[in-house]
Short mmCIF file of C-alpha atoms and ligand atoms in Angstrom, two decimals:
data_model
loop_
_atom_site.label_atom_id
_atom_site.label_comp_id
_atom_site.label_asym_id
_atom_site.label_seq_id
_atom_site.Cartn_x
_atom_site.Cartn_y
_atom_site.Cartn_z
CA MET A 1 -26.37 42.33 -112.91
CA ARG A 2 -27.38 39.48 -115.29
CA ASP A 3 -25.92 36.76 -117.94
CA SER A 4 -26.81 33.55 -118.95
CA LYS A 5 -26.27 30.25 -120.22
CA THR A 6 -27.73 27.31 -122.59
CA PRO A 7 -26.58 24.16 -121.18
CA SER A 8 -25.86 22.40 -124.38
CA GLY A 9 -22.42 21.24 -123.56
CA ALA A 10 -18.90 21.17 -122.03
CA VAL A 11 -17.80 24.83 -121.60
CA PRO A 12 -14.44 25.85 -123.40
CA ILE A 13 -11.99 28.53 -121.77
CA SER A 14 -13.01 31.16 -124.63
CA ALA A 15 -16.47 30.83 -122.81
CA LEU A 16 -15.47 32.24 -119.59
CA ARG A 17 -14.36 35.40 -120.32
CA GLY A 18 -17.88 37.35 -119.67
CA PRO A 19 -18.41 35.25 -116.31
CA VAL A 20 -15.35 36.10 -115.19
CA ILE A 21 -15.50 39.76 -115.85
CA SER A 22 -19.16 39.70 -114.80
CA ASP A 23 -17.57 38.44 -111.56
CA ALA A 24 -14.97 41.00 -111.22
CA LEU A 25 -17.48 43.90 -111.82
CA VAL A 26 -19.84 42.50 -109.04
CA ARG A 27 -17.17 42.14 -106.85
CA THR A 28 -15.82 45.65 -107.38
CA PHE A 29 -19.02 47.22 -106.95
CA ARG A 30 -19.74 45.26 -104.14
CA GLY A 31 -16.32 46.77 -102.77
CA HIS A 32 -17.73 50.37 -103.22
CA GLY A 33 -20.77 48.96 -100.96
CA LEU A 34 -23.02 48.53 -103.49
CA ASP A 35 -25.83 46.23 -102.88
CA VAL A 36 -25.45 43.64 -106.13
CA ARG A 37 -27.46 40.69 -106.98
CA PHE A 38 -26.08 38.46 -109.79
CA VAL A 39 -28.37 36.56 -111.50
CA TYR A 40 -27.52 33.86 -113.76
CA THR A 41 -30.09 31.88 -115.79
CA ILE A 42 -29.73 28.41 -117.10
CA ASP A 43 -31.56 28.65 -120.52
CA ASP A 44 -32.77 24.97 -120.64
CA TYR A 45 -36.05 25.86 -122.57
CA ASP A 46 -34.05 26.74 -125.81
CA PRO A 47 -34.23 24.11 -128.43
CA MET A 48 -31.54 21.65 -129.21
CA ASP A 49 -30.20 23.26 -132.50
CA SER A 50 -26.87 21.88 -132.78
CA GLN A 51 -25.60 20.34 -135.86
CA SER A 52 -22.74 18.80 -134.16
CA MET A 53 -25.04 17.01 -131.95
CA ARG A 54 -27.40 15.95 -134.70
CA LEU A 55 -24.87 13.58 -136.17
CA GLN A 56 -23.95 11.99 -132.75
CA GLU A 57 -25.50 8.62 -132.10
CA GLY A 58 -29.57 8.57 -130.74
CA MET A 59 -29.69 12.77 -130.50
CA ALA A 60 -31.31 13.18 -134.09
CA GLU A 61 -34.66 12.27 -132.79
CA HIS A 62 -34.25 14.91 -130.09
CA MET A 63 -33.31 17.98 -132.26
CA GLY A 64 -35.77 20.74 -131.86
CA LYS A 65 -36.93 19.39 -128.16
CA PRO A 66 -35.98 21.68 -125.48
CA PHE A 67 -32.75 20.50 -123.38
CA PHE A 68 -34.64 19.57 -120.46
CA ALA A 69 -36.46 17.09 -122.56
CA ILE A 70 -33.49 15.36 -123.72
CA PRO A 71 -32.22 12.17 -121.96
CA SER A 72 -29.09 12.47 -119.66
CA PRO A 73 -25.96 11.15 -121.17
CA ASP A 74 -25.22 10.16 -117.53
CA PRO A 75 -28.53 9.57 -115.34
CA SER A 76 -26.53 8.81 -112.51
CA VAL A 77 -25.00 12.43 -112.57
CA ALA A 78 -28.34 14.25 -113.64
CA SER A 79 -31.70 13.47 -114.89
CA ASP A 80 -31.97 15.35 -118.23
CA PHE A 81 -29.23 16.72 -120.55
CA ALA A 82 -30.15 20.19 -119.26
CA GLU A 83 -29.48 19.34 -115.75
CA TYR A 84 -26.66 17.21 -116.63
CA HIS A 85 -24.57 20.04 -118.14
CA ALA A 86 -25.75 22.72 -116.03
CA THR A 87 -24.22 20.50 -112.90
CA ARG A 88 -21.15 20.74 -114.84
CA PHE A 89 -20.85 24.71 -115.58
CA ILE A 90 -22.19 25.56 -111.84
CA SER A 91 -19.24 23.27 -110.31
CA LEU A 92 -16.97 24.94 -112.65
CA PHE A 93 -17.99 28.69 -111.98
CA ALA A 94 -17.75 27.83 -108.49
CA ARG A 95 -14.08 26.43 -108.83
CA LEU A 96 -13.50 29.51 -110.15
CA GLY A 97 -15.26 31.27 -107.65
CA ILE A 98 -18.09 32.86 -109.86
CA VAL A 99 -21.51 32.23 -107.58
CA PRO A 100 -24.16 34.06 -108.88
CA GLU A 101 -27.98 33.33 -108.00
CA PHE A 102 -28.67 30.69 -110.62
CA HIS A 103 -32.47 30.47 -112.00
CA ARG A 104 -33.57 27.74 -114.38
CA MET A 105 -36.03 29.03 -117.22
CA ARG A 106 -38.21 26.09 -116.53
CA ASP A 107 -38.75 27.22 -113.15
CA LEU A 108 -39.44 30.55 -114.37
CA TYR A 109 -41.78 29.53 -117.16
CA ARG A 110 -43.78 26.66 -115.27
CA SER A 111 -44.08 28.78 -111.98
CA GLY A 112 -45.91 31.51 -114.05
CA ALA A 113 -43.10 34.12 -112.97
CA LEU A 114 -42.77 35.32 -116.47
CA ASP A 115 -46.61 34.98 -117.73
CA HIS A 116 -47.33 38.57 -117.30
CA GLN A 117 -44.11 39.38 -119.45
CA ILE A 118 -45.51 36.82 -122.07
CA ASP A 119 -48.88 38.44 -122.16
CA LEU A 120 -47.23 41.93 -122.71
CA VAL A 121 -45.27 40.65 -125.59
CA LEU A 122 -48.35 38.57 -127.24
CA ARG A 123 -50.06 42.14 -126.79
CA ASN A 124 -47.48 43.95 -128.44
CA ALA A 125 -46.49 41.31 -131.37
CA GLU A 126 -47.29 43.69 -134.25
CA THR A 127 -44.83 46.39 -132.75
CA ILE A 128 -42.39 43.81 -131.97
CA ARG A 129 -42.52 42.61 -135.32
CA ALA A 130 -42.16 45.92 -136.56
CA ILE A 131 -38.84 46.75 -134.48
CA HIS A 132 -37.18 43.33 -135.82
CA LYS A 133 -37.89 44.36 -139.49
CA ARG A 134 -36.68 48.30 -138.72
CA ILE A 135 -33.57 47.15 -136.38
CA ALA A 136 -32.31 43.96 -138.18
CA HIS A 137 -34.26 44.02 -141.18
CA VAL A 138 -35.82 40.60 -140.46
CA GLU A 139 -39.34 40.50 -142.09
CA HIS A 140 -41.64 37.70 -140.15
CA ALA A 141 -45.20 36.87 -141.51
CA PRO A 142 -48.04 39.22 -140.25
CA GLY A 143 -49.58 37.39 -137.57
CA TRP A 144 -46.47 36.06 -136.10
CA LEU A 145 -46.16 35.51 -132.39
CA PRO A 146 -42.71 36.22 -130.52
CA ILE A 147 -43.03 32.74 -128.92
CA SER A 148 -42.44 29.08 -129.13
CA VAL A 149 -44.98 26.31 -127.56
CA ILE A 150 -44.15 22.98 -126.91
CA CYS A 151 -45.85 20.94 -129.49
CA GLU A 152 -48.26 18.55 -127.21
CA ASN A 153 -47.93 15.69 -129.54
CA CYS A 154 -44.12 15.58 -130.10
CA GLY A 155 -42.68 17.41 -127.53
CA ARG A 156 -40.43 19.85 -129.88
CA ILE A 157 -40.56 23.42 -129.04
CA GLY A 158 -37.91 24.63 -132.47
CA THR A 159 -40.33 23.52 -134.76
CA THR A 160 -43.81 25.34 -134.01
CA LEU A 161 -45.46 28.59 -135.08
CA ALA A 162 -47.70 30.35 -133.16
CA THR A 163 -50.44 32.81 -134.27
CA ASP A 164 -53.55 34.40 -132.98
CA TYR A 165 -53.54 35.36 -129.52
CA ASP A 166 -56.97 35.76 -127.71
CA GLY A 167 -55.62 36.38 -124.29
CA SER A 168 -55.58 33.30 -122.79
CA THR A 169 -54.90 30.90 -126.03
CA VAL A 170 -52.60 30.75 -129.33
CA ALA A 171 -52.86 28.50 -132.34
CA TYR A 172 -49.86 26.86 -133.35
CA ALA A 173 -48.69 24.24 -135.66
CA CYS A 174 -45.93 22.05 -135.67
CA MET A 175 -44.25 22.43 -138.98
CA PRO A 176 -42.23 19.71 -140.70
CA ALA A 177 -40.02 22.56 -142.49
CA TYR A 178 -40.19 25.36 -140.41
CA VAL A 179 -36.48 24.89 -139.29
CA GLU A 180 -33.48 23.26 -141.19
CA TRP A 181 -31.91 21.53 -138.00
CA ALA A 182 -35.51 19.83 -136.77
CA GLN A 183 -38.46 18.28 -138.41
CA GLY A 184 -41.87 18.86 -136.80
CA CYS A 185 -44.69 16.60 -136.66
CA GLY A 186 -47.70 18.12 -138.45
CA HIS A 187 -49.68 18.68 -135.62
CA HIS A 188 -51.80 22.00 -134.97
CA GLY A 189 -54.13 23.27 -132.30
CA ARG A 190 -54.52 25.71 -129.63
CA MET A 191 -53.27 25.89 -126.20
CA SER A 192 -52.66 28.36 -123.44
CA PRO A 193 -48.90 29.89 -123.51
CA PHE A 194 -48.54 30.07 -120.21
CA LYS A 195 -47.29 28.22 -116.78
CA GLY A 196 -44.31 26.75 -119.09
CA ASN A 197 -46.40 25.93 -122.31
CA SER A 198 -44.40 28.23 -124.04
CA LYS A 199 -41.17 30.06 -124.12
CA LEU A 200 -40.63 33.55 -125.38
CA LEU A 201 -38.09 33.81 -128.29
CA TRP A 202 -34.35 34.96 -127.45
CA ASN A 203 -34.84 38.77 -127.67
CA GLU A 204 -38.37 39.34 -126.10
CA GLN A 205 -37.26 36.69 -123.17
CA TRP A 206 -34.18 38.60 -122.67
CA CYS A 207 -36.57 41.87 -122.06
CA ALA A 208 -38.54 39.59 -119.73
CA GLN A 209 -35.37 38.56 -117.52
CA TRP A 210 -34.55 42.21 -117.10
CA ASP A 211 -38.06 43.05 -116.37
CA HIS A 212 -38.41 40.21 -113.96
CA PHE A 213 -35.21 40.69 -112.18
CA GLY A 214 -34.92 44.35 -112.53
CA VAL A 215 -31.31 44.25 -114.04
CA THR A 216 -29.77 47.30 -114.39
CA TYR A 217 -26.35 45.87 -115.81
CA GLU A 218 -25.30 43.64 -118.08
CA GLU A 219 -22.10 42.77 -119.55
CA GLY A 220 -21.84 41.12 -122.48
CA GLY A 221 -19.59 39.99 -125.51
CA LYS A 222 -19.16 41.78 -128.63
CA ASP A 223 -21.21 39.57 -130.68
CA LEU A 224 -24.24 40.17 -129.45
CA LEU A 225 -23.63 44.24 -129.31
CA THR A 226 -22.93 44.98 -133.09
CA ALA A 227 -25.31 47.83 -134.41
CA GLY A 228 -28.67 45.76 -135.39
CA GLY A 229 -27.59 43.29 -133.37
CA SER A 230 -29.42 41.23 -130.64
CA ARG A 231 -28.91 43.40 -127.98
CA ASP A 232 -30.01 46.62 -129.97
CA ARG A 233 -33.23 44.49 -130.93
CA SER A 234 -33.73 43.57 -127.12
CA ASN A 235 -33.33 47.33 -125.94
CA ALA A 236 -35.65 48.90 -128.45
CA ILE A 237 -38.17 46.06 -127.60
CA TYR A 238 -37.55 46.97 -123.79
CA ARG A 239 -38.30 50.52 -124.47
CA GLU A 240 -41.00 50.30 -126.76
CA VAL A 241 -43.12 47.30 -125.50
CA PHE A 242 -41.66 47.26 -121.63
CA GLY A 243 -41.65 51.14 -121.51
CA LYS A 244 -38.49 50.98 -119.66
CA GLU A 245 -34.86 51.77 -120.17
CA PRO A 246 -32.29 49.01 -120.90
CA PRO A 247 -29.50 47.95 -118.44
CA LEU A 248 -26.25 49.59 -118.96
CA GLY A 249 -23.30 47.66 -119.42
CA LEU A 250 -19.61 46.98 -120.56
CA ALA A 251 -19.02 44.91 -123.64
CA HIS A 252 -15.77 42.48 -123.75
CA GLU A 253 -13.99 41.69 -126.94
CA PHE A 254 -13.28 38.35 -128.48
CA PHE A 255 -11.02 35.55 -126.58
CA LEU A 256 -9.85 33.69 -129.92
CA PHE A 257 -8.46 29.99 -128.58
CA GLY A 258 -5.62 29.37 -130.54
CA GLY A 259 -5.49 32.46 -132.51
CA ARG A 260 -6.72 33.24 -135.62
CA LYS A 261 -3.83 31.34 -137.25
CA MET A 262 -3.84 28.17 -135.09
CA ALA A 263 -7.82 27.73 -135.94
CA SER A 264 -7.17 25.13 -138.39
CA SER A 265 -3.84 23.22 -136.65
CA LYS A 266 -4.78 20.08 -134.91
CA ASN A 267 -2.25 19.83 -132.80
CA VAL A 268 -2.96 22.21 -129.52
CA GLY A 269 -2.32 19.67 -126.88
CA ALA A 270 -5.95 20.13 -124.79
CA LYS A 271 -8.99 21.50 -126.35
CA ALA A 272 -10.28 24.51 -124.99
CA TYR A 273 -13.04 23.02 -122.56
CA GLU A 274 -9.96 20.93 -121.31
CA LEU A 275 -7.80 23.71 -120.40
CA VAL A 276 -10.56 24.83 -117.80
CA ASN A 277 -9.73 21.81 -115.90
CA ILE A 278 -5.88 21.87 -116.61
CA TYR A 279 -5.03 25.86 -115.58
CA PRO A 280 -5.51 26.45 -111.88
CA PRO A 281 -8.50 28.93 -111.46
CA GLU A 282 -6.62 32.00 -110.16
CA ILE A 283 -4.64 31.34 -113.62
CA THR A 284 -7.65 31.27 -115.62
CA ARG A 285 -9.17 34.54 -113.88
CA PHE A 286 -6.08 36.12 -114.51
CA LEU A 287 -6.07 35.11 -117.93
CA MET A 288 -8.97 36.79 -118.44
CA LEU A 289 -8.63 40.01 -116.35
CA ARG A 290 -4.95 40.72 -117.58
CA THR A 291 -5.90 42.09 -120.65
CA HIS A 292 -8.73 45.16 -121.06
CA PRO A 293 -12.08 44.15 -121.93
CA LYS A 294 -12.33 46.17 -124.87
CA ARG A 295 -9.20 44.56 -126.40
CA HIS A 296 -9.51 41.15 -127.90
CA ILE A 297 -7.26 38.08 -126.68
CA GLU A 298 -5.39 35.80 -129.09
CA PHE A 299 -4.94 32.71 -126.71
CA ASP A 300 -2.51 30.04 -127.78
CA PRO A 301 -1.58 27.57 -124.81
CA ALA A 302 1.38 26.04 -126.88
CA GLY A 303 5.09 26.85 -126.23
CA MET A 304 6.34 29.32 -123.91
CA THR A 305 2.66 30.87 -123.14
CA LEU A 306 2.25 29.30 -119.56
CA PRO A 307 5.54 30.14 -118.43
CA ARG A 308 5.25 33.76 -119.45
CA LEU A 309 1.71 33.78 -118.04
CA VAL A 310 2.85 32.54 -114.93
CA ASP A 311 5.64 34.80 -114.53
CA GLU A 312 3.18 37.90 -115.38
CA TYR A 313 0.86 36.57 -112.63
CA ASP A 314 4.11 36.25 -110.11
CA ARG A 315 4.76 40.32 -111.06
CA SER A 316 1.17 40.86 -110.12
CA ALA A 317 1.47 39.11 -106.68
CA ASP A 318 4.72 41.06 -106.04
CA ALA A 319 3.02 44.16 -106.84
CA TYR A 320 -0.17 43.36 -104.24
CA LEU A 321 2.60 42.67 -101.65
CA GLY A 322 4.51 46.23 -102.79
CA ASP A 323 1.51 48.58 -103.18
CA ALA A 324 -1.99 46.90 -103.05
CA SER A 325 -3.64 50.26 -104.98
CA THR A 326 -2.12 49.77 -108.36
CA ASP A 327 -3.91 48.21 -111.15
CA LEU A 328 -1.70 45.09 -111.67
CA ALA A 329 -2.29 44.72 -107.81
CA ARG A 330 -6.06 44.84 -108.09
CA THR A 331 -5.55 42.11 -111.20
CA TRP A 332 -3.73 39.83 -108.69
CA ARG A 333 -6.80 40.33 -106.50
CA LEU A 334 -9.44 39.94 -108.56
CA ALA A 335 -7.82 36.92 -109.89
CA GLN A 336 -8.23 34.84 -106.72
CA VAL A 337 -11.25 32.44 -106.23
CA SER A 338 -11.94 34.18 -102.98
CA PRO A 339 -13.40 37.81 -102.95
CA ASP A 340 -11.68 38.20 -99.84
CA PRO A 341 -7.71 36.40 -100.28
CA ALA A 342 -5.53 35.95 -98.21
CA PRO A 343 -2.03 37.75 -99.35
CA PRO A 344 -0.18 35.41 -101.74
CA PRO A 345 3.25 33.37 -100.21
CA PRO A 346 6.21 35.63 -100.72
CA TYR A 347 8.17 32.81 -101.90
CA ARG A 348 7.01 31.49 -105.17
CA ALA A 349 9.24 29.20 -106.99
CA ARG A 350 9.27 30.34 -110.91
CA PHE A 351 7.66 28.32 -113.20
CA GLY A 352 10.04 27.87 -115.44
CA THR A 353 12.54 26.58 -112.70
CA VAL A 354 9.75 24.01 -111.18
CA ALA A 355 9.50 22.52 -114.72
CA ASN A 356 13.61 22.08 -114.72
CA TRP A 357 13.80 20.82 -111.08
CA LEU A 358 11.24 18.12 -112.81
CA GLN A 359 13.28 17.13 -115.35
CA ILE A 360 16.38 15.95 -113.17
CA PRO A 361 15.69 12.65 -111.42
CA SER A 362 17.86 13.34 -108.20
CA ILE A 363 15.73 16.34 -107.51
CA THR A 364 13.13 17.00 -104.78
CA PRO A 365 11.59 20.17 -105.63
CA GLU A 366 10.56 20.40 -102.19
CA LYS A 367 13.87 20.45 -101.03
CA GLU A 368 15.14 22.65 -103.91
CA ALA A 369 12.84 25.28 -103.02
CA GLU A 370 13.82 25.04 -99.59
CA ARG A 371 17.64 25.84 -100.35
CA GLU A 372 16.20 28.31 -102.89
CA LYS A 373 14.47 30.31 -100.23
CA ALA A 374 16.96 29.47 -97.89
CA ALA A 375 14.31 28.73 -94.98
CA PRO A 376 11.83 25.75 -94.91
CA LEU A 377 8.67 26.53 -96.57
CA ASP A 378 5.41 27.32 -94.88
CA ASP A 379 1.73 25.80 -95.50
CA ALA A 380 0.84 28.12 -97.99
CA GLU A 381 4.04 28.17 -100.06
CA LEU A 382 4.06 24.52 -100.24
CA ARG A 383 0.54 24.54 -101.62
CA ASP A 384 1.67 27.07 -104.30
CA LEU A 385 4.87 24.47 -105.01
CA HIS A 386 2.72 21.61 -105.29
CA VAL A 387 0.08 23.63 -107.87
CA ARG A 388 3.04 24.74 -110.22
CA ILE A 389 4.26 20.99 -110.06
CA GLU A 390 1.31 19.71 -111.43
CA LEU A 391 1.09 22.54 -113.99
CA ALA A 392 4.62 22.07 -115.26
CA LYS A 393 3.88 18.63 -115.75
CA GLU A 394 1.32 19.15 -117.66
CA TRP A 395 3.32 21.77 -119.68
CA LEU A 396 6.44 19.64 -120.04
CA GLU A 397 4.10 17.01 -121.73
CA ARG A 398 1.54 18.95 -123.91
CA TRP A 399 3.43 22.16 -124.61
CA ALA A 400 6.83 22.55 -123.83
CA PRO A 401 9.30 23.70 -126.62
CA GLU A 402 11.96 21.34 -127.43
CA ASP A 403 14.61 23.10 -126.32
CA ALA A 404 12.81 23.59 -122.56
CA LYS A 405 12.87 19.83 -122.17
CA PHE A 406 15.86 17.77 -121.10
CA ALA A 407 16.52 14.31 -119.55
CA VAL A 408 19.82 12.95 -118.94
CA THR A 409 20.82 10.69 -121.19
CA PRO A 410 21.66 6.67 -120.29
CA SER A 411 24.85 6.84 -121.68
CA LEU A 412 27.30 9.83 -123.33
CA PRO A 413 25.23 11.13 -126.28
CA PRO A 414 26.66 11.04 -129.83
CA ALA A 415 26.83 14.86 -130.02
CA ALA A 416 29.85 14.65 -127.06
CA ALA A 417 31.86 13.50 -130.40
CA ALA A 418 32.25 17.19 -131.40
CA LEU A 419 33.37 18.35 -128.32
CA THR A 420 36.73 20.47 -128.78
CA PRO A 421 39.69 19.39 -126.96
CA ALA A 422 39.34 22.58 -124.44
CA GLN A 423 35.97 21.62 -123.75
CA ARG A 424 37.15 17.82 -122.74
CA ARG A 425 39.92 19.57 -120.40
CA PHE A 426 37.11 21.60 -118.91
CA LEU A 427 35.01 18.63 -118.63
CA ALA A 428 37.94 16.46 -116.81
CA ASN A 429 38.75 19.21 -114.69
CA VAL A 430 35.01 19.90 -113.53
CA GLY A 431 34.50 16.00 -112.77
CA ALA A 432 37.70 15.98 -110.11
CA GLU A 433 35.91 18.83 -108.86
CA ILE A 434 32.61 16.85 -108.01
CA GLY A 435 32.26 15.83 -104.32
CA ARG A 436 34.50 19.14 -102.91
CA THR A 437 31.50 21.25 -102.32
CA ALA A 438 27.51 21.16 -101.89
CA ASP A 439 27.00 25.13 -102.26
CA PRO A 440 25.84 25.69 -105.92
CA GLU A 441 27.13 29.47 -105.37
CA VAL A 442 30.98 28.25 -104.37
CA MET A 443 30.61 25.52 -107.18
CA GLN A 444 29.48 28.28 -110.04
CA GLU A 445 32.62 30.04 -108.91
CA ARG A 446 35.08 27.35 -109.40
CA LEU A 447 33.39 26.76 -112.92
CA TYR A 448 34.21 30.24 -113.91
CA GLU A 449 37.40 29.36 -112.81
CA ILE A 450 38.16 26.58 -114.47
CA ALA A 451 36.66 27.19 -117.85
CA LYS A 452 39.49 30.37 -117.57
CA GLU A 453 42.08 27.64 -116.71
CA CYS A 454 41.12 25.81 -120.01
CA GLY A 455 40.91 28.76 -122.16
CA LEU A 456 37.41 28.84 -122.57
CA VAL A 457 37.17 32.68 -122.55
CA ARG A 458 35.51 34.99 -125.06
CA ALA A 459 37.62 37.78 -126.53
CA GLU A 460 35.54 40.81 -124.83
CA GLY A 461 36.31 38.83 -121.49
CA GLY A 462 34.08 36.38 -119.68
CA VAL A 463 33.91 33.10 -119.77
CA SER A 464 32.64 31.67 -123.09
CA ARG A 465 29.31 29.55 -123.69
CA ASP A 466 31.17 26.70 -125.04
CA ALA A 467 32.27 25.96 -121.12
CA PHE A 468 28.46 25.11 -119.90
CA ALA A 469 27.52 23.91 -123.43
CA ALA A 470 29.98 21.25 -122.93
CA ILE A 471 28.31 19.94 -119.24
CA TYR A 472 24.98 20.09 -121.11
CA ILE A 473 26.07 18.22 -124.49
CA ALA A 474 27.81 15.34 -122.07
CA LEU A 475 24.48 15.01 -120.00
CA PHE A 476 21.66 15.69 -122.36
CA GLY A 477 23.33 15.80 -126.20
CA LYS A 478 22.41 19.51 -126.61
CA PRO A 479 24.11 22.58 -126.05
CA ASN A 480 21.72 24.13 -123.57
CA GLY A 481 19.89 23.36 -120.15
CA PRO A 482 19.31 24.80 -116.70
CA ARG A 483 21.92 26.80 -114.48
CA ALA A 484 25.03 24.55 -114.68
CA ALA A 485 26.20 24.33 -110.99
CA TRP A 486 22.76 23.53 -109.52
CA LEU A 487 22.30 20.55 -112.16
CA ILE A 488 25.41 18.94 -111.71
CA LEU A 489 25.20 19.35 -107.24
CA ALA A 490 21.56 17.87 -108.03
CA LEU A 491 22.69 14.70 -109.90
CA ASP A 492 24.34 11.93 -108.64
CA PRO A 493 27.92 12.43 -108.11
CA ASP A 494 29.35 9.00 -109.58
CA LEU A 495 26.95 9.37 -112.79
CA VAL A 496 28.37 13.12 -113.39
CA ARG A 497 32.33 11.96 -112.56
CA SER A 498 32.08 9.04 -114.79
CA ARG A 499 30.13 10.88 -117.52
CA PHE A 500 32.60 13.65 -117.75
CA ALA A 501 35.20 11.25 -117.83
CA ASP A 502 34.01 9.76 -120.53
CA ALA A 503 33.20 13.11 -122.46
CA SER A 504 37.00 14.11 -121.96
CA ARG A 505 38.68 11.18 -123.53
CA ASP A 506 40.19 12.06 -127.05
CA SER A 507 38.42 9.86 -129.11
CA VAL A 508 35.06 9.27 -127.76
CA LYS A 509 33.45 5.95 -128.56
CA VAL A 510 29.59 6.08 -129.17
ZN1 ZN B 601 -44.75 17.95 -133.02
#
């Protein structure tokens, strides 16, 4: 099993679908008793070709150089640009429970580990040229060789054209206009392509890795797997030049961050690469695994997305506690950071409820959770609660829709002026009830009785929504909020009494 990554920048959440699926496959294969190696190459011999980097200060001169030869953004973290980003994504992967064998291309090339494959490719350059033409309709000039050498004069790798392999050296020219994104220095000469002096081009490097590591399975994004695309080219080269069958593998569909219609929207609240640090790792894994790999994901983190995602995650945890062999239960298991996880805590505070608790100043979520569970929380339950508290804080700040947010206003809100006489009577009577019980179930029952006494009933029977709306309007200035009895018992009793007394007066001063 193999995958690879270019160490060129921060990892957006959309780039994690492949690694999470690959890791889930490795775990599943191992679970069936297969001895699987999971190899991940860090492509630090690739040239810097990013347009966005070119515009950054001090980067223009490095365009076309291999990533390992570009200075580190922070030398205290890593010695060069490639290692700086590699360090970050290796630790991100570890946090997500993805721990493949990492191999840096600089080590593979410099040690000569791929010299045999380089020689094979160079001797078969004409066959490879014909394959590129046949499968991708890309026509390279006669004499073209599928490698890039590192220019001895300027150190660039993306600007050189190599020709004329004689079995130990190639001729090369570092050309000023070979690519649009970098300028070569004009130097030319002959050199050995071995021991790190050159890298194979993308398709040929892919084949060399399959051959070197003996890859038999490779998962990949659909973008590489279209007809005539990169994978088709590599497959043909592997068959015709290396004489081997390419790896089998699943192809996953796209993960679109923000969705198509959100692509132009500026305010998503967090960038795709920030999200991987905001979401707990098991939620990120669950997000990647809950949708079948053959279906694309349009992910928009705004609004109610996160509460729904965590609710679904909780359903998968409950499924696991029931029958662990169902698909939903297996998804929960594969979403965990550990391949051999402890079962989920049976009590988990619902995400939306935690978000409500956080918005009521006098509430301590730990106490509230204990009351909801009707027993003290154990360590696992407390840890789970604290993860949810941190996540709910982010959600409230970045993505929660207005009607999910509330805060007790400092004084009677203007909206209270529109309360009806029945609603005012209701609030006066509820105010008188405060302090008589601390049990939310009993209080909820009393709220229903008082509402009926005040005539706040629906024609078809039951209590009118106007009753509870009166409570929310008096406290928040808007007609909805969390469960009323739990809310008013959680607040300071004096505040509730005086607020409901103010709201119940016939002429409201605002
Ligand atoms: Zn040069």
